[in-house]
Amino acid sequence: MTEIEIATAPMHRLCKKAGADRVSEAAAKELAEALQNIGIKIAKDALDFAMHAGRKTIKAQDIEIAAKKAMEK
């Protein structure tokens, strides 16, 4: 398991924006881990798109396409 790089405070805010009154620390950590894993998957797919286009730089469009692909599943 990799170190979680996303802080839990924003996870609490996200859950509250979704309508939660209270959010446990364990729930915030779990959300951070899930979002980190999704972010890594999107970044890897975006890198594949950039490399396919002959670039070393990931552009916003690569992320957008990769995110749409991830959301379809």
mmCIF file with all atom_site columns, C-alpha atoms in Angstrom:
data_model
loop_
_atom_site.group_PDB
_atom_site.id
_atom_site.type_symbol
_atom_site.label_atom_id
_atom_site.label_alt_id
_atom_site.label_comp_id
_atom_site.label_asym_id
_atom_site.label_entity_id
_atom_site.label_seq_id
_atom_site.pdbx_PDB_ins_code
_atom_site.Cartn_x
_atom_site.Cartn_y
_atom_site.Cartn_z
_atom_site.occupancy
_atom_site.B_iso_or_equiv
_atom_site.pdbx_formal_charge
_atom_site.auth_seq_id
_atom_site.auth_comp_id
_atom_site.auth_asym_id
_atom_site.auth_atom_id
_atom_site.pdbx_PDB_model_num
ATOM 1  C CA . MET A 1 1  ? 0.000   0.000  0.000   1.00 0.00 ? 1  MET A CA 1
ATOM 2  C CA . THR A 1 2  ? 1.326   3.420  -0.920  1.00 0.00 ? 2  THR A CA 1
ATOM 3  C CA . GLU A 1 3  ? 1.352   6.474  1.301   1.00 0.00 ? 3  GLU A CA 1
ATOM 4  C CA . ILE A 1 4  ? -1.780  8.590  1.000   1.00 0.00 ? 4  ILE A CA 1
ATOM 5  C CA . GLU A 1 5  ? -0.822  11.981 -0.397  1.00 0.00 ? 5  GLU A CA 1
ATOM 6  C CA . ILE A 1 6  ? -4.246  13.623 -0.112  1.00 0.00 ? 6  ILE A CA 1
ATOM 7  C CA . ALA A 1 7  ? -5.116  15.390 3.155   1.00 0.00 ? 7  ALA A CA 1
ATOM 8  C CA . THR A 1 8  ? -8.230  14.313 5.029   1.00 0.00 ? 8  THR A CA 1
ATOM 9  C CA . ALA A 1 9  ? -9.617  17.827 5.656   1.00 0.00 ? 9  ALA A CA 1
ATOM 10 C CA . PRO A 1 10 ? -10.685 18.240 2.010   1.00 0.00 ? 10 PRO A CA 1
ATOM 11 C CA . MET A 1 11 ? -12.287 14.776 2.211   1.00 0.00 ? 11 MET A CA 1
ATOM 12 C CA . HIS A 1 12 ? -14.403 15.930 5.153   1.00 0.00 ? 12 HIS A CA 1
ATOM 13 C CA . ARG A 1 13 ? -15.480 18.975 3.119   1.00 0.00 ? 13 ARG A CA 1
ATOM 14 C CA . LEU A 1 14 ? -16.343 16.829 0.092   1.00 0.00 ? 14 LEU A CA 1
ATOM 15 C CA . CYS A 1 15 ? -18.510 14.528 2.192   1.00 0.00 ? 15 CYS A CA 1
ATOM 16 C CA . LYS A 1 16 ? -20.242 17.528 3.751   1.00 0.00 ? 16 LYS A CA 1
ATOM 17 C CA . LYS A 1 17 ? -20.861 19.025 0.303   1.00 0.00 ? 17 LYS A CA 1
ATOM 18 C CA . ALA A 1 18 ? -22.460 15.689 -0.593  1.00 0.00 ? 18 ALA A CA 1
ATOM 19 C CA . GLY A 1 19 ? -24.861 16.173 2.321   1.00 0.00 ? 19 GLY A CA 1
ATOM 20 C CA . ALA A 1 20 ? -23.218 14.397 5.272   1.00 0.00 ? 20 ALA A CA 1
ATOM 21 C CA . ASP A 1 21 ? -23.610 15.995 8.693   1.00 0.00 ? 21 ASP A CA 1
ATOM 22 C CA . ARG A 1 22 ? -20.713 14.093 10.238  1.00 0.00 ? 22 ARG A CA 1
ATOM 23 C CA . VAL A 1 23 ? -17.767 12.232 8.734   1.00 0.00 ? 23 VAL A CA 1
ATOM 24 C CA . SER A 1 24 ? -15.466 9.898  10.646  1.00 0.00 ? 24 SER A CA 1
ATOM 25 C CA . GLU A 1 25 ? -11.712 10.202 10.277  1.00 0.00 ? 25 GLU A CA 1
ATOM 26 C CA . ALA A 1 26 ? -11.617 6.625  8.960   1.00 0.00 ? 26 ALA A CA 1
ATOM 27 C CA . ALA A 1 27 ? -14.177 7.507  6.270   1.00 0.00 ? 27 ALA A CA 1
ATOM 28 C CA . ALA A 1 28 ? -12.174 10.577 5.233   1.00 0.00 ? 28 ALA A CA 1
ATOM 29 C CA . LYS A 1 29 ? -9.000  8.478  4.997   1.00 0.00 ? 29 LYS A CA 1
ATOM 30 C CA . GLU A 1 30 ? -10.788 5.822  2.951   1.00 0.00 ? 30 GLU A CA 1
ATOM 31 C CA . LEU A 1 31 ? -12.131 8.461  0.543   1.00 0.00 ? 31 LEU A CA 1
ATOM 32 C CA . ALA A 1 32 ? -8.652  9.968  0.218   1.00 0.00 ? 32 ALA A CA 1
ATOM 33 C CA . GLU A 1 33 ? -7.201  6.558  -0.616  1.00 0.00 ? 33 GLU A CA 1
ATOM 34 C CA . ALA A 1 34 ? -9.947  5.818  -3.158  1.00 0.00 ? 34 ALA A CA 1
ATOM 35 C CA . LEU A 1 35 ? -9.513  9.201  -4.857  1.00 0.00 ? 35 LEU A CA 1
ATOM 36 C CA . GLN A 1 36 ? -5.744  8.784  -4.918  1.00 0.00 ? 36 GLN A CA 1
ATOM 37 C CA . ASN A 1 37 ? -6.093  5.387  -6.611  1.00 0.00 ? 37 ASN A CA 1
ATOM 38 C CA . ILE A 1 38 ? -8.529  6.822  -9.161  1.00 0.00 ? 38 ILE A CA 1
ATOM 39 C CA . GLY A 1 39 ? -6.195  9.788  -9.745  1.00 0.00 ? 39 GLY A CA 1
ATOM 40 C CA . ILE A 1 40 ? -3.219  7.514  -10.358 1.00 0.00 ? 40 ILE A CA 1
ATOM 41 C CA . LYS A 1 41 ? -5.254  5.442  -12.846 1.00 0.00 ? 41 LYS A CA 1
ATOM 42 C CA . ILE A 1 42 ? -6.336  8.599  -14.690 1.00 0.00 ? 42 ILE A CA 1
ATOM 43 C CA . ALA A 1 43 ? -2.758  9.933  -14.726 1.00 0.00 ? 43 ALA A CA 1
ATOM 44 C CA . LYS A 1 44 ? -1.420  6.640  -16.133 1.00 0.00 ? 44 LYS A CA 1
ATOM 45 C CA . ASP A 1 45 ? -4.075  6.623  -18.867 1.00 0.00 ? 45 ASP A CA 1
ATOM 46 C CA . ALA A 1 46 ? -3.347  10.289 -19.637 1.00 0.00 ? 46 ALA A CA 1
ATOM 47 C CA . LEU A 1 47 ? 0.354   9.468  -19.946 1.00 0.00 ? 47 LEU A CA 1
ATOM 48 C CA . ASP A 1 48 ? -0.496  6.710  -22.413 1.00 0.00 ? 48 ASP A CA 1
ATOM 49 C CA . PHE A 1 49 ? -2.529  9.199  -24.484 1.00 0.00 ? 49 PHE A CA 1
ATOM 50 C CA . ALA A 1 50 ? 0.316   11.732 -24.437 1.00 0.00 ? 50 ALA A CA 1
ATOM 51 C CA . MET A 1 51 ? 2.889   9.131  -25.442 1.00 0.00 ? 51 MET A CA 1
ATOM 52 C CA . HIS A 1 52 ? 0.611   7.885  -28.221 1.00 0.00 ? 52 HIS A CA 1
ATOM 53 C CA . ALA A 1 53 ? 0.491   11.461 -29.511 1.00 0.00 ? 53 ALA A CA 1
ATOM 54 C CA . GLY A 1 54 ? 4.301   11.579 -29.460 1.00 0.00 ? 54 GLY A CA 1
ATOM 55 C CA . ARG A 1 55 ? 4.523   13.848 -26.410 1.00 0.00 ? 55 ARG A CA 1
ATOM 56 C CA . LYS A 1 56 ? 6.231   13.509 -23.050 1.00 0.00 ? 56 LYS A CA 1
ATOM 57 C CA . THR A 1 57 ? 4.012   16.167 -21.500 1.00 0.00 ? 57 THR A CA 1
ATOM 58 C CA . ILE A 1 58 ? 0.538   15.342 -20.221 1.00 0.00 ? 58 ILE A CA 1
ATOM 59 C CA . LYS A 1 59 ? -1.913  18.025 -21.284 1.00 0.00 ? 59 LYS A CA 1
ATOM 60 C CA . ALA A 1 60 ? -5.286  18.946 -19.821 1.00 0.00 ? 60 ALA A CA 1
ATOM 61 C CA . GLN A 1 61 ? -7.004  17.265 -22.771 1.00 0.00 ? 61 GLN A CA 1
ATOM 62 C CA . ASP A 1 62 ? -5.257  13.967 -21.939 1.00 0.00 ? 62 ASP A CA 1
ATOM 63 C CA . ILE A 1 63 ? -6.561  14.167 -18.367 1.00 0.00 ? 63 ILE A CA 1
ATOM 64 C CA . GLU A 1 64 ? -10.040 15.075 -19.600 1.00 0.00 ? 64 GLU A CA 1
ATOM 65 C CA . ILE A 1 65 ? -10.178 12.065 -21.931 1.00 0.00 ? 65 ILE A CA 1
ATOM 66 C CA . ALA A 1 66 ? -8.763  9.718  -19.304 1.00 0.00 ? 66 ALA A CA 1
ATOM 67 C CA . ALA A 1 67 ? -11.230 10.976 -16.670 1.00 0.00 ? 67 ALA A CA 1
ATOM 68 C CA . LYS A 1 68 ? -14.186 10.474 -19.026 1.00 0.00 ? 68 LYS A CA 1
ATOM 69 C CA . LYS A 1 69 ? -12.930 6.961  -19.746 1.00 0.00 ? 69 LYS A CA 1
ATOM 70 C CA . ALA A 1 70 ? -12.646 6.232  -16.016 1.00 0.00 ? 70 ALA A CA 1
ATOM 71 C CA . MET A 1 71 ? -16.143 7.573  -15.312 1.00 0.00 ? 71 MET A CA 1
ATOM 72 C CA . GLU A 1 72 ? -17.706 5.328  -17.976 1.00 0.00 ? 72 GLU A CA 1
ATOM 73 C CA . LYS A 1 73 ? -16.828 2.190  -16.034 1.00 0.00 ? 73 LYS A CA 1
#
